[in-house]
Short mmCIF file of C-alpha atoms in Angstrom, two decimals:
data_model
loop_
_atom_site.label_atom_id
_atom_site.label_comp_id
_atom_site.label_asym_id
_atom_site.label_seq_id
_atom_site.Cartn_x
_atom_site.Cartn_y
_atom_site.Cartn_z
CA MET N 12 142.04 -60.18 -93.22
CA LYS N 13 141.57 -62.40 -90.54
CA ASN N 14 138.81 -64.91 -89.86
CA GLU N 15 136.75 -64.14 -93.05
CA VAL N 16 134.54 -66.78 -93.72
CA LYS N 17 135.23 -67.92 -97.32
CA ILE N 18 131.77 -69.23 -97.98
CA HIS N 19 130.59 -69.36 -101.45
CA GLU N 20 127.69 -70.54 -103.17
CA VAL N 21 128.10 -74.14 -104.08
CA ASP N 22 127.90 -74.78 -107.87
CA PRO N 23 124.58 -76.58 -108.28
CA SER N 24 126.11 -78.81 -111.17
CA LEU N 25 128.46 -80.49 -108.65
CA ASN N 26 126.84 -83.98 -108.46
CA ASN N 27 129.51 -85.89 -107.00
CA ARG N 28 128.88 -86.66 -103.21
CA ARG N 29 130.90 -84.46 -100.89
CA SER N 30 130.92 -85.00 -97.19
CA PHE N 31 130.69 -82.08 -95.02
CA LEU N 32 134.10 -82.13 -93.94
CA LYS N 33 135.31 -82.56 -97.67
CA LEU N 34 132.90 -79.66 -98.69
CA SER N 35 134.16 -77.47 -96.02
CA GLY N 36 137.92 -77.93 -97.02
CA LEU N 37 137.31 -76.91 -100.62
CA ALA N 38 137.82 -73.60 -101.68
CA LEU N 39 134.76 -73.55 -103.79
CA ALA N 40 134.61 -70.50 -106.24
CA GLY N 41 131.98 -68.05 -106.54
CA ALA N 42 130.97 -64.91 -104.70
CA GLY N 43 129.40 -65.00 -101.29
CA LEU N 44 126.46 -63.11 -100.69
CA VAL N 45 127.23 -59.68 -98.89
CA ILE N 46 124.38 -59.35 -96.43
CA ALA N 47 122.84 -56.31 -94.97
CA GLY N 48 123.30 -52.56 -94.66
CA CYS N 49 125.51 -51.77 -97.60
CA SER N 50 127.99 -49.85 -95.48
CA ASN N 51 126.09 -46.74 -94.98
CA ASN N 52 127.41 -46.49 -91.57
CA ASP N 53 130.59 -44.73 -92.36
CA ASP N 54 129.90 -41.57 -90.45
CA ASN N 55 131.76 -40.81 -87.15
CA ASP N 56 135.30 -41.23 -89.01
CA ASN N 57 136.98 -40.15 -86.01
CA ALA N 58 135.48 -42.01 -83.27
CA PRO N 59 137.25 -45.14 -82.47
CA GLU N 60 134.98 -48.07 -83.54
CA ASP N 61 133.70 -50.26 -80.78
CA THR N 62 134.55 -53.76 -82.09
CA SER N 63 132.88 -55.53 -79.39
CA LEU N 64 129.51 -55.04 -81.07
CA PRO N 65 128.48 -57.00 -84.00
CA GLY N 66 127.49 -55.13 -87.11
CA VAL N 67 128.17 -54.19 -90.75
CA ARG N 68 131.70 -52.88 -91.19
CA ASN N 69 133.07 -52.10 -94.63
CA GLY N 70 129.94 -53.71 -96.17
CA ILE N 71 130.15 -57.04 -94.35
CA PHE N 72 128.55 -58.10 -91.18
CA ASP N 73 131.05 -58.82 -88.45
CA LEU N 74 130.60 -60.91 -85.21
CA GLY N 75 132.37 -58.54 -83.21
CA SER N 76 134.36 -59.63 -80.13
CA GLY N 77 133.67 -60.06 -76.21
CA ASP N 78 130.40 -61.31 -75.06
CA PHE N 79 128.22 -60.19 -77.83
CA GLY N 80 130.70 -61.57 -80.40
CA VAL N 81 130.73 -65.06 -78.56
CA LEU N 82 126.88 -64.81 -78.40
CA THR N 83 126.57 -63.96 -82.12
CA TYR N 84 129.01 -66.61 -83.24
CA ALA N 85 126.91 -69.17 -81.31
CA TYR N 86 123.81 -67.93 -82.70
CA ALA N 87 125.49 -68.14 -86.34
CA LEU N 88 126.36 -72.07 -85.36
CA GLU N 89 122.56 -72.58 -83.93
CA GLN N 90 121.24 -71.05 -87.06
CA LEU N 91 123.01 -73.56 -89.04
CA GLU N 92 122.20 -76.64 -86.81
CA ALA N 93 118.45 -75.55 -86.67
CA ASP N 94 118.37 -75.16 -90.33
CA PHE N 95 119.92 -78.53 -91.09
CA TYR N 96 117.68 -80.43 -88.76
CA THR N 97 114.61 -78.76 -90.14
CA LYS N 98 115.46 -80.11 -93.70
CA VAL N 99 116.02 -83.41 -92.14
CA VAL N 100 112.96 -83.96 -90.69
CA ASN N 101 111.13 -82.24 -93.63
CA SER N 102 112.59 -84.33 -96.45
CA SER N 103 110.47 -86.29 -98.31
CA ASN N 104 111.67 -89.52 -97.43
CA PHE N 105 112.27 -89.09 -93.71
CA ASN N 106 109.90 -91.75 -92.44
CA THR N 107 111.66 -94.32 -94.62
CA THR N 108 114.99 -93.37 -94.41
CA PHE N 109 115.19 -93.71 -90.61
CA ASN N 110 113.82 -96.09 -88.20
CA ASP N 111 111.75 -95.14 -85.09
CA ILE N 112 114.64 -94.64 -82.78
CA GLU N 113 116.49 -92.50 -85.39
CA ARG N 114 113.46 -90.40 -86.22
CA GLN N 115 113.04 -89.77 -82.48
CA VAL N 116 116.40 -88.69 -82.01
CA LEU N 117 116.62 -86.36 -85.16
CA THR N 118 113.29 -85.02 -84.18
CA ASP N 119 114.34 -83.86 -80.84
CA LEU N 120 117.49 -82.54 -82.05
CA TYR N 121 115.47 -80.42 -84.48
CA HIS N 122 113.39 -79.29 -81.44
CA HIS N 123 116.55 -78.45 -79.38
CA GLU N 124 118.17 -76.53 -82.10
CA VAL N 125 115.51 -74.62 -83.32
CA ILE N 126 114.92 -73.70 -79.34
CA HIS N 127 118.60 -72.69 -79.20
CA ARG N 128 118.65 -70.64 -82.18
CA ASP N 129 115.32 -68.67 -81.21
CA PHE N 130 116.72 -68.37 -77.70
CA PHE N 131 119.89 -66.80 -79.27
CA LYS N 132 117.87 -64.29 -81.41
CA ALA N 133 115.49 -63.33 -78.27
CA ALA N 134 118.47 -62.81 -76.21
CA LEU N 135 120.47 -60.95 -78.50
CA SER N 136 117.83 -58.70 -79.62
CA GLY N 137 116.91 -57.86 -75.90
CA ALA N 138 120.61 -57.32 -74.99
CA LEU N 139 122.33 -55.49 -77.90
CA PRO N 140 121.99 -51.61 -77.54
CA ASN N 141 120.75 -51.32 -81.38
CA PRO N 142 119.60 -54.79 -82.44
CA SER N 143 117.99 -53.56 -85.66
CA ALA N 144 121.69 -52.87 -86.75
CA GLN N 145 124.01 -55.18 -84.60
CA LEU N 146 121.76 -58.59 -84.61
CA LEU N 147 123.33 -61.18 -86.93
CA PRO N 148 120.58 -61.46 -89.92
CA THR N 149 118.92 -64.74 -90.93
CA LEU N 150 121.72 -66.61 -92.77
CA ALA N 151 121.34 -68.44 -95.90
CA PHE N 152 122.51 -72.16 -96.45
CA ASN N 153 123.43 -74.51 -99.13
CA TYR N 154 124.37 -78.15 -98.50
CA GLY N 155 125.60 -78.70 -101.91
CA ALA N 156 124.96 -82.39 -102.84
CA LEU N 157 124.11 -83.64 -99.50
CA ASN N 158 121.42 -86.10 -99.95
CA PHE N 159 119.02 -85.76 -97.27
CA ASN N 160 117.33 -88.91 -98.20
CA SER N 161 120.52 -90.72 -97.31
CA ARG N 162 120.83 -92.18 -93.86
CA THR N 163 124.70 -92.22 -94.17
CA ASP N 164 124.79 -88.51 -95.38
CA VAL N 165 122.43 -87.17 -92.75
CA LEU N 166 124.16 -89.10 -90.00
CA ALA N 167 127.50 -88.12 -91.07
CA THR N 168 126.80 -84.46 -91.32
CA ALA N 169 124.92 -84.49 -87.85
CA LYS N 170 127.97 -85.90 -86.19
CA ALA N 171 130.20 -83.32 -87.69
CA LEU N 172 127.74 -80.72 -86.66
CA GLU N 173 127.51 -81.86 -83.21
CA ASP N 174 130.95 -82.48 -82.72
CA THR N 175 131.78 -78.88 -83.96
CA GLY N 176 129.46 -77.36 -81.76
CA VAL N 177 131.11 -78.88 -78.79
CA ALA N 178 134.30 -77.95 -79.71
CA ALA N 179 133.03 -74.51 -80.37
CA TYR N 180 131.50 -73.89 -77.19
CA ASN N 181 134.33 -75.53 -75.21
CA GLY N 182 136.73 -73.10 -77.14
CA ALA N 183 134.71 -69.94 -76.78
CA GLY N 184 134.03 -70.40 -72.94
CA LYS N 185 136.77 -68.81 -72.01
CA LEU N 186 136.17 -65.61 -74.05
CA ILE N 187 133.01 -64.85 -72.10
CA LYS N 188 133.36 -62.25 -69.45
CA SER N 189 129.84 -62.57 -67.82
CA PRO N 190 129.13 -65.41 -65.47
CA ASP N 191 125.38 -65.38 -66.68
CA TYR N 192 126.36 -65.94 -70.34
CA LEU N 193 128.99 -68.51 -69.46
CA LEU N 194 126.36 -70.49 -67.70
CA LEU N 195 123.91 -70.36 -70.46
CA ALA N 196 126.61 -71.64 -72.67
CA GLY N 197 127.25 -74.39 -70.45
CA LYS N 198 123.70 -75.40 -70.34
CA ILE N 199 123.74 -75.76 -73.95
CA VAL N 200 127.08 -77.23 -74.73
CA SER N 201 126.43 -80.31 -72.55
CA VAL N 202 123.28 -80.79 -74.64
CA GLU N 203 125.28 -80.73 -77.66
CA ALA N 204 127.58 -83.23 -76.33
CA ARG N 205 124.48 -85.63 -75.54
CA HIS N 206 123.67 -85.19 -79.19
CA ALA N 207 126.90 -85.90 -80.51
CA SER N 208 127.10 -89.14 -78.28
CA ALA N 209 123.67 -90.29 -79.46
CA ILE N 210 124.34 -89.56 -83.08
CA ARG N 211 127.63 -91.52 -82.90
CA SER N 212 125.83 -94.38 -81.17
CA LEU N 213 123.31 -94.48 -84.27
CA ILE N 214 126.26 -94.77 -86.82
CA ASN N 215 128.14 -97.29 -84.73
CA PRO N 216 126.02 -98.88 -82.10
CA ASN N 217 128.24 -101.44 -80.39
CA SER N 218 131.43 -99.24 -79.96
CA SER N 219 132.99 -96.79 -77.79
CA ASP N 220 132.51 -94.10 -80.43
CA PHE N 221 129.96 -92.14 -78.29
CA ALA N 222 133.09 -90.64 -76.77
CA GLY N 223 135.51 -91.97 -79.30
CA ASP N 224 139.28 -91.79 -79.29
CA ASP N 225 139.00 -89.44 -82.41
CA VAL N 226 137.29 -86.58 -80.16
CA ILE N 227 138.56 -87.39 -76.54
CA ASN N 228 142.14 -87.13 -75.80
CA THR N 229 143.58 -90.64 -74.77
CA SER N 230 145.89 -89.31 -72.05
CA THR N 231 144.12 -86.35 -70.63
CA GLY N 232 140.36 -87.62 -71.04
CA LEU N 233 139.69 -83.92 -72.48
CA ASP N 234 137.07 -83.24 -75.17
CA VAL N 235 138.08 -81.18 -78.23
CA ALA N 236 138.26 -77.31 -77.77
CA LYS N 237 138.75 -75.16 -80.87
CA ASP N 238 138.77 -71.28 -81.31
CA PRO N 239 136.27 -69.67 -83.66
CA SER N 240 139.00 -69.41 -86.47
CA LYS N 241 139.13 -73.10 -86.50
CA ILE N 242 135.34 -73.51 -86.32
CA LEU N 243 134.13 -71.05 -88.88
CA PRO N 244 135.90 -72.51 -91.99
CA ILE N 245 134.21 -75.82 -91.11
CA ALA N 246 131.09 -74.84 -90.39
CA GLY N 247 131.22 -72.10 -93.10
CA GLY N 248 130.88 -74.97 -95.71
CA PHE N 249 127.22 -74.50 -95.63
CA ILE N 250 126.68 -70.79 -94.99
CA THR N 251 126.33 -68.92 -98.09
CA THR N 252 125.93 -65.53 -96.35
CA LYS N 253 129.04 -63.99 -95.90
CA PHE N 254 130.09 -62.49 -92.71
CA THR N 255 133.48 -61.87 -90.80
CA ALA N 256 134.69 -62.55 -87.35
CA LYS N 257 137.84 -60.37 -87.42
CA TYR N 258 137.75 -59.65 -83.65
CA LEU N 259 137.57 -63.20 -82.30
CA PRO N 260 140.51 -65.60 -81.93
CA MET G 18 148.61 -70.23 -72.07
CA ASN G 19 148.10 -73.63 -73.25
CA ILE G 20 146.68 -76.05 -70.63
CA LEU G 21 149.10 -78.83 -71.02
CA LYS G 22 151.87 -76.47 -70.54
CA PHE G 23 150.26 -75.22 -67.62
CA ILE G 24 149.91 -78.60 -66.12
CA GLU G 25 153.67 -79.43 -67.10
CA THR G 26 154.86 -76.18 -65.48
CA PHE G 27 152.78 -76.98 -62.37
CA THR G 28 154.12 -80.60 -62.16
CA ASP G 29 157.76 -80.04 -62.69
CA ASP G 30 160.21 -81.53 -60.19
CA SER G 31 161.01 -78.61 -57.99
CA LEU G 32 157.19 -78.06 -57.20
CA MET G 33 156.70 -81.84 -56.75
CA ARG G 34 159.57 -81.97 -54.26
CA SER G 35 158.63 -78.81 -52.62
CA THR G 36 158.18 -79.14 -48.68
CA GLY G 37 157.45 -75.54 -48.38
CA SER G 38 154.62 -73.97 -46.68
CA ARG G 39 151.16 -73.90 -47.90
CA ARG G 40 151.48 -70.42 -48.82
CA ASP G 41 154.59 -71.04 -50.81
CA SER G 42 152.66 -73.60 -52.79
CA PHE G 43 149.81 -71.32 -53.33
CA ASN G 44 152.04 -68.59 -54.46
CA GLN G 45 153.46 -70.95 -57.01
CA PHE G 46 149.92 -71.65 -58.17
CA GLY G 47 149.24 -67.86 -58.27
CA ASN G 48 152.30 -67.31 -60.51
CA ILE G 49 151.61 -69.55 -62.87
CA GLY G 50 148.05 -69.18 -63.03
CA LYS G 51 148.41 -65.17 -62.75
CA THR G 52 144.56 -64.58 -62.59
CA LEU G 53 144.23 -67.04 -59.49
CA ALA G 54 144.19 -64.31 -56.83
CA ILE G 55 145.96 -65.46 -53.74
CA ALA G 56 143.41 -63.38 -51.50
CA ALA G 57 140.88 -65.87 -52.56
CA ILE G 58 142.86 -69.03 -51.81
CA PRO G 59 140.72 -71.27 -49.28
CA PHE G 60 142.71 -71.60 -46.22
CA GLY G 61 140.11 -73.36 -44.54
CA LEU G 62 140.89 -76.42 -46.97
CA SER G 63 143.14 -78.12 -44.74
CA THR G 64 140.24 -79.62 -42.85
CA PHE G 65 139.22 -81.20 -46.31
CA ALA G 66 142.62 -83.00 -46.64
CA ASN G 67 143.24 -83.90 -43.18
CA LYS G 68 139.84 -84.88 -42.00
CA ALA G 69 140.78 -88.72 -41.22
CA LEU G 70 138.01 -88.90 -38.73
CA ALA G 71 135.20 -87.09 -40.77
CA LYS G 72 132.85 -89.06 -42.67
CA ASP G 73 131.60 -86.83 -45.29
CA ILE G 74 133.18 -84.27 -47.55
CA THR G 75 132.20 -80.60 -47.42
CA ALA G 76 131.61 -77.91 -49.95
CA THR G 77 134.87 -76.35 -51.33
CA PRO G 78 135.23 -72.72 -51.37
CA ALA G 79 133.99 -70.75 -54.59
CA THR G 80 137.49 -70.34 -56.10
CA PRO G 81 139.39 -71.95 -59.12
CA ILE G 82 141.09 -74.13 -56.84
CA GLY G 83 138.32 -75.07 -54.86
CA ALA G 84 136.60 -76.12 -58.05
CA LEU G 85 139.39 -78.43 -59.10
CA GLN G 86 139.59 -79.79 -55.73
CA PHE G 87 135.75 -80.58 -55.84
CA ALA G 88 136.02 -81.90 -59.46
CA LEU G 89 138.45 -84.16 -58.31
CA THR G 90 136.58 -85.59 -55.39
CA LEU G 91 133.90 -86.36 -58.04
CA GLU G 92 136.21 -87.97 -60.47
CA TYR G 93 137.58 -90.18 -57.63
CA LEU G 94 134.11 -91.49 -57.19
CA GLU G 95 133.42 -92.10 -60.73
CA ASN G 96 136.66 -93.83 -61.28
CA GLU G 97 136.43 -96.08 -58.44
CA PHE G 98 132.88 -96.83 -59.09
CA TYR G 99 133.63 -98.04 -62.81
CA ALA G 100 136.89 -99.76 -61.87
CA MET G 101 135.09 -101.72 -59.24
CA ALA G 102 132.30 -102.71 -61.87
CA LEU G 103 134.63 -103.65 -64.25
CA ASP G 104 136.43 -106.00 -61.74
CA SER G 105 133.24 -107.33 -60.25
CA GLY G 106 132.02 -108.84 -63.66
CA VAL G 107 128.81 -107.18 -63.11
CA ILE G 108 128.86 -105.79 -66.52
CA PRO G 109 127.83 -108.33 -69.42
CA ALA G 110 130.61 -108.82 -71.68
CA SER G 111 128.76 -110.52 -74.67
CA GLU G 112 125.38 -108.80 -74.73
CA ASN G 113 124.77 -106.31 -77.59
CA GLY G 114 127.78 -107.48 -79.41
CA GLY G 115 129.84 -106.49 -76.30
CA ARG G 116 128.50 -102.74 -76.32
CA ASP G 117 128.14 -102.50 -72.58
CA ARG G 118 131.42 -103.81 -71.87
CA LYS G 119 133.13 -101.45 -74.33
CA VAL G 120 131.06 -98.51 -73.15
CA PHE G 121 132.23 -98.93 -69.67
CA GLU G 122 135.50 -99.58 -70.44
CA GLN G 123 135.58 -96.33 -72.27
CA ILE G 124 134.02 -94.42 -69.44
CA ALA G 125 136.36 -95.94 -66.95
CA ALA G 126 139.37 -94.84 -69.14
CA HIS G 127 138.42 -91.14 -69.18
CA GLU G 128 137.49 -91.04 -65.67
CA SER G 129 140.90 -92.26 -64.79
CA ASP G 130 142.43 -89.84 -67.14
CA HIS G 131 140.38 -87.25 -65.44
CA VAL G 132 141.50 -88.09 -61.80
CA LYS G 133 145.30 -88.09 -63.12
CA PHE G 134 144.54 -84.70 -64.94
CA LEU G 135 143.20 -83.13 -62.19
CA ILE G 136 145.78 -84.39 -59.52
CA ALA G 137 148.41 -82.96 -61.84
CA GLY G 138 146.84 -79.72 -62.26
CA LEU G 139 146.54 -79.33 -58.44
CA GLY G 140 150.35 -79.84 -58.30
CA GLY G 141 150.55 -83.43 -57.58
CA PRO G 142 150.11 -85.65 -54.45
CA ALA G 143 152.79 -83.69 -52.40
CA SER G 144 150.94 -80.37 -53.24
CA ALA G 145 148.99 -78.54 -50.19
CA ASN G 146 146.18 -78.36 -52.77
CA PHE G 147 145.84 -82.09 -53.17
CA VAL G 148 142.88 -83.76 -51.90
CA ALA G 149 142.97 -87.31 -51.00
CA LYS G 150 140.38 -89.77 -52.06
CA PRO G 151 137.34 -90.54 -49.71
CA THR G 152 136.41 -94.00 -48.70
CA PHE G 153 133.33 -94.70 -50.94
CA ASP G 154 130.59 -97.29 -50.17
CA PHE G 155 128.62 -97.72 -53.46
CA THR G 156 126.23 -99.87 -51.66
CA VAL G 157 125.19 -97.10 -49.41
CA GLY G 158 125.39 -99.30 -46.37
CA GLY G 159 123.87 -102.24 -48.07
CA ALA G 160 120.75 -100.38 -49.94
CA PHE G 161 122.17 -100.96 -53.27
CA ASP G 162 123.99 -103.93 -54.89
CA PRO G 163 125.73 -102.20 -57.90
CA PHE G 164 128.25 -104.95 -58.35
CA GLY G 165 126.04 -107.89 -57.98
CA ASP G 166 122.95 -106.43 -59.73
CA TYR G 167 123.68 -104.92 -63.33
CA PRO G 168 120.54 -102.65 -63.42
CA THR G 169 121.35 -101.24 -60.27
CA PHE G 170 124.74 -100.40 -61.63
CA LEU G 171 123.30 -98.88 -64.51
CA ALA G 172 121.20 -96.71 -62.55
CA LEU G 173 123.94 -95.36 -60.63
CA ALA G 174 126.05 -94.91 -63.43
CA GLN G 175 123.37 -92.76 -65.02
CA ALA G 176 122.96 -90.91 -61.62
CA PHE G 177 126.91 -90.35 -61.40
CA GLU G 178 126.97 -89.07 -65.05
CA ASP G 179 124.04 -86.89 -64.97
CA THR G 180 125.36 -85.46 -61.58
CA GLY G 181 128.75 -84.96 -63.20
CA VAL G 182 127.33 -82.69 -65.89
CA ARG G 183 125.57 -80.61 -63.68
CA ALA G 184 128.29 -80.22 -61.11
CA TYR G 185 130.91 -79.04 -63.54
CA LYS G 186 128.22 -76.73 -64.88
CA GLY G 187 127.89 -75.25 -61.31
CA GLN G 188 131.57 -74.71 -61.19
CA ALA G 189 132.08 -72.80 -64.25
CA ALA G 190 131.61 -69.31 -62.69
CA ASN G 191 134.41 -70.09 -59.94
CA LEU G 192 136.53 -70.78 -62.70
CA ILE G 193 135.93 -67.41 -64.91
CA SER G 194 139.01 -65.82 -63.57
CA ALA G 195 141.24 -68.66 -64.73
CA PRO G 196 140.64 -69.23 -68.31
CA ASP G 197 142.93 -72.29 -68.99
CA LEU G 198 141.34 -74.09 -66.09
CA LEU G 199 137.98 -73.05 -67.33
CA THR G 200 138.59 -74.82 -70.63
CA ALA G 201 139.94 -77.78 -69.29
CA ALA G 202 136.77 -77.99 -66.99
CA LEU G 203 134.70 -77.40 -70.17
CA GLN G 204 136.37 -80.11 -72.04
CA ILE G 205 135.89 -82.57 -69.02
CA HIS G 206 132.15 -81.43 -68.78
CA SER G 207 131.35 -82.32 -72.36
CA VAL G 208 133.02 -85.71 -71.74
CA GLU G 209 130.67 -86.40 -68.77
CA ALA G 210 127.78 -85.25 -71.08
CA ARG G 211 128.77 -87.86 -73.78
CA HIS G 212 128.80 -90.59 -71.16
CA ALA G 213 125.53 -89.47 -69.64
CA SER G 214 123.78 -89.60 -72.91
CA GLU G 215 125.22 -92.99 -73.95
CA VAL G 216 124.35 -94.55 -70.45
CA ARG G 217 120.97 -93.39 -70.48
CA ARG G 218 120.46 -94.84 -73.95
CA LEU G 219 121.82 -97.99 -72.71
CA ARG G 220 119.00 -98.11 -70.27
CA GLY G 221 116.44 -97.20 -73.00
CA LEU G 222 115.93 -93.54 -72.15
CA LYS G 223 116.63 -90.48 -74.33
CA GLY G 224 120.17 -89.23 -73.96
CA TRP G 225 118.65 -85.80 -72.62
CA ILE G 226 116.72 -84.87 -69.62
CA SER G 227 112.95 -84.27 -69.95
CA ASN G 228 111.58 -81.98 -67.47
CA ASP G 229 112.96 -83.15 -64.19
CA GLU G 230 112.21 -86.80 -64.56
CA ARG G 231 114.85 -89.17 -63.40
CA GLY G 232 113.64 -91.92 -65.82
CA ALA G 233 112.07 -95.21 -65.63
CA GLY G 234 113.79 -97.44 -63.32
CA MET G 235 115.83 -95.01 -61.36
CA PRO G 236 115.64 -95.44 -57.62
CA SER G 237 113.70 -92.41 -55.94
CA ALA G 238 116.86 -91.74 -53.93
CA THR G 239 118.33 -90.52 -57.14
CA GLN G 240 115.72 -87.68 -57.64
CA ALA G 241 118.11 -85.10 -56.15
CA VAL G 242 120.20 -85.44 -59.40
CA TYR G 243 117.01 -84.35 -61.22
CA ASN G 244 115.42 -81.79 -59.42
CA GLY G 245 115.62 -78.35 -61.00
CA GLU G 246 116.01 -79.86 -64.42
CA GLY G 247 112.66 -78.87 -65.65
CA VAL G 248 113.39 -75.26 -66.21
CA THR G 249 111.71 -73.92 -69.33
CA VAL G 250 112.74 -70.00 -68.98
CA GLN G 251 116.17 -69.19 -70.14
CA ALA G 252 117.25 -65.36 -69.69
CA GLY G 253 113.36 -64.68 -69.93
CA PHE G 254 113.06 -66.71 -73.24
CA ASN G 255 110.24 -69.30 -72.97
CA THR G 256 111.77 -72.51 -74.15
CA ALA G 257 108.45 -74.21 -74.15
CA ALA G 258 106.79 -71.97 -76.35
CA SER G 259 107.52 -73.82 -79.65
CA PHE G 260 107.72 -77.57 -78.94
CA GLY G 261 106.34 -77.96 -75.44
CA ALA G 262 107.87 -78.04 -71.99
CA ALA G 263 109.67 -81.47 -72.47
CA ALA G 264 111.62 -80.49 -75.52
CA GLY G 265 112.26 -76.86 -73.85
CA SER G 266 113.88 -78.52 -70.88
CA GLU G 267 115.76 -81.06 -72.78
CA ALA G 268 117.38 -78.32 -74.68
CA TYR G 269 119.17 -77.18 -71.51
CA ASP G 270 120.97 -78.71 -68.93
CA GLU G 271 120.72 -76.95 -65.48
CA PRO G 272 123.65 -76.54 -62.88
CA LEU G 273 123.93 -78.07 -59.27
CA THR G 274 125.42 -75.94 -56.52
CA THR G 275 128.42 -77.04 -55.03
CA GLN G 276 126.40 -77.97 -51.82
CA GLN G 277 123.74 -79.79 -53.81
CA VAL G 278 126.56 -82.19 -55.18
CA VAL G 279 128.23 -82.38 -51.88
CA ASP G 280 124.92 -83.90 -50.51
CA ILE G 281 124.49 -86.41 -53.63
CA ALA G 282 128.30 -87.53 -53.28
CA ASN G 283 128.10 -87.85 -49.33
CA LEU G 284 125.51 -90.76 -49.72
CA PHE G 285 128.45 -92.82 -50.98
CA ILE G 286 131.30 -91.66 -48.78
CA VAL G 287 131.86 -93.46 -45.37
#
C-alpha cells in the first residue's frame, strides 16, 4: 500500500521529550483513527474509479491525484500548520515564553496559516464536484510530549513545519495542471519561505541560517523540493486522523 | 527527469562545442526537454542577445526558455549588486555579531549559484539561448549611493529580493509545460523569499508584505515593487475576513508580469 500515512495516536504516557523530526521517524504503535464515511460507497463496482478525486476508498479517506489531489494535500498541511500556531498563541505562558518580536512573528504566522487553511477549505468546497463526500475532513492532531511553553520546542517545531511546507509546495508544483492553481500555490509558498527564514533567524539570529546550507544546495542555490510521499511521513507525525495518498508520487 | 541530470545532459561537451544553427540548438533543447514545444521558441530573441547598442532589456516571450532567460537577467542584476557591495566595504563587518556581513555573503553566494545554474540550464555561453549580462548602474545615474551608504544598499537589496519573488511567481505559468524547469524555478523562488524576509527583518520590518506598503525608509521609486501586493481576495475567498486586510494580504505574495519586472530592472540598466 503506497503512501499510507502511518499516523498513530501518541501514547500519552510518553514523557520524554521528542522533537518533531524524531517523533515523525518513530513507528509508534496504536491504531490511527479511521475517518468519515465507513466505506458505504462501494456501489458502481464495474465503473472505473476516478482516482483524481479525493474521497473515502476502502474506508479510508484518500487525497486523490491531479489538481484536486494536490490541493487537498496542501489543505492537509495547512490544517496542521494552522492547528499548531493556534495552540502556540493560546498556550498559557505565551506572553512570558516569548519576547515581543517572537510573539509578533508567531501571531502573524498563526494568522497567515489559519487564512491558508480556511482558503483551501473554501476553494475546495467550491471546486469539488461533490464536496460533502470529497472534502478532506477536519483533521485531528496530537503533539505528543511537545511543550508549548518551551521556546525551544515551539521554535524548532515551527522551523520544521515551515521548511517542510516550502519543500512540499516546491515538490508539488509540477503536479499541478491548472495555471490558476499553480499561481495560487506560488503565492503561498513564498510566504511559507518568508516564515521559515524568520523563524530560523529567531533561533539563530546572527547567522546565515535564514537560508542555511542545510536547506539551500551549496552548488546550485536551490531550495528543497520533496514529493508528497516524502512529506507525509514527516507531517504525519502530528496527524492522528488516518488518510492515504495512494495516487500522489 | 531529474533536473541535475537535465542540466548535465544539456551542458555536455557536444552541445557546448556546437556551432550549429540556432534552430539546431533549439531542437536539442526540445529533444531534451520533450515538453518544450519548438513551435513556441522565441525567434525574436536574437535582438535580446545582440543588442549591443540598446540600453534597456525587453520582455522575453512567454515560453519556458524565455522565462529562464528572463530569470537569468534578474540573477545577473542581483549577483553583481551583492558582489559589488561586498567589495565596496559598505556592509558593516562587526555590527550585530557580524550578522549583516554573514547575511549578504550567504545571499551573494546563492545569487552567484543561480547565475551559473541558469546559464548551464540554457546550454552554456555558446548556446543560442544564452543571454549576456547587461551593464548595470546601481546608482541610477547618481540618484542612489548604494555602495557608499548602507541604508541605501539595504533598501535596494529589499527591493531586488521582493521583486525577485514576484518575478519568478509571474513566470510560473510559462514553465507549466516543462515540469523540471518549473521545479527548479520554484526552488529558486523560495530562496529569494527567504532572502527577502531576512533583508526586511534586517531593516526592522516584518518579513512579509502588509497591504501594498513598501515599508519605512524605502525610496518612493521602489513603490512599483509593491503595487498590487494588497490583494485580499484569492479565488473568491476574502482573506481579510478573519484578521483584517494587513494579515490577509501578508498571507499571499502576488506576481508581477514580465513587463512590470522589466520596467523595474531597466531603472538599473544602462
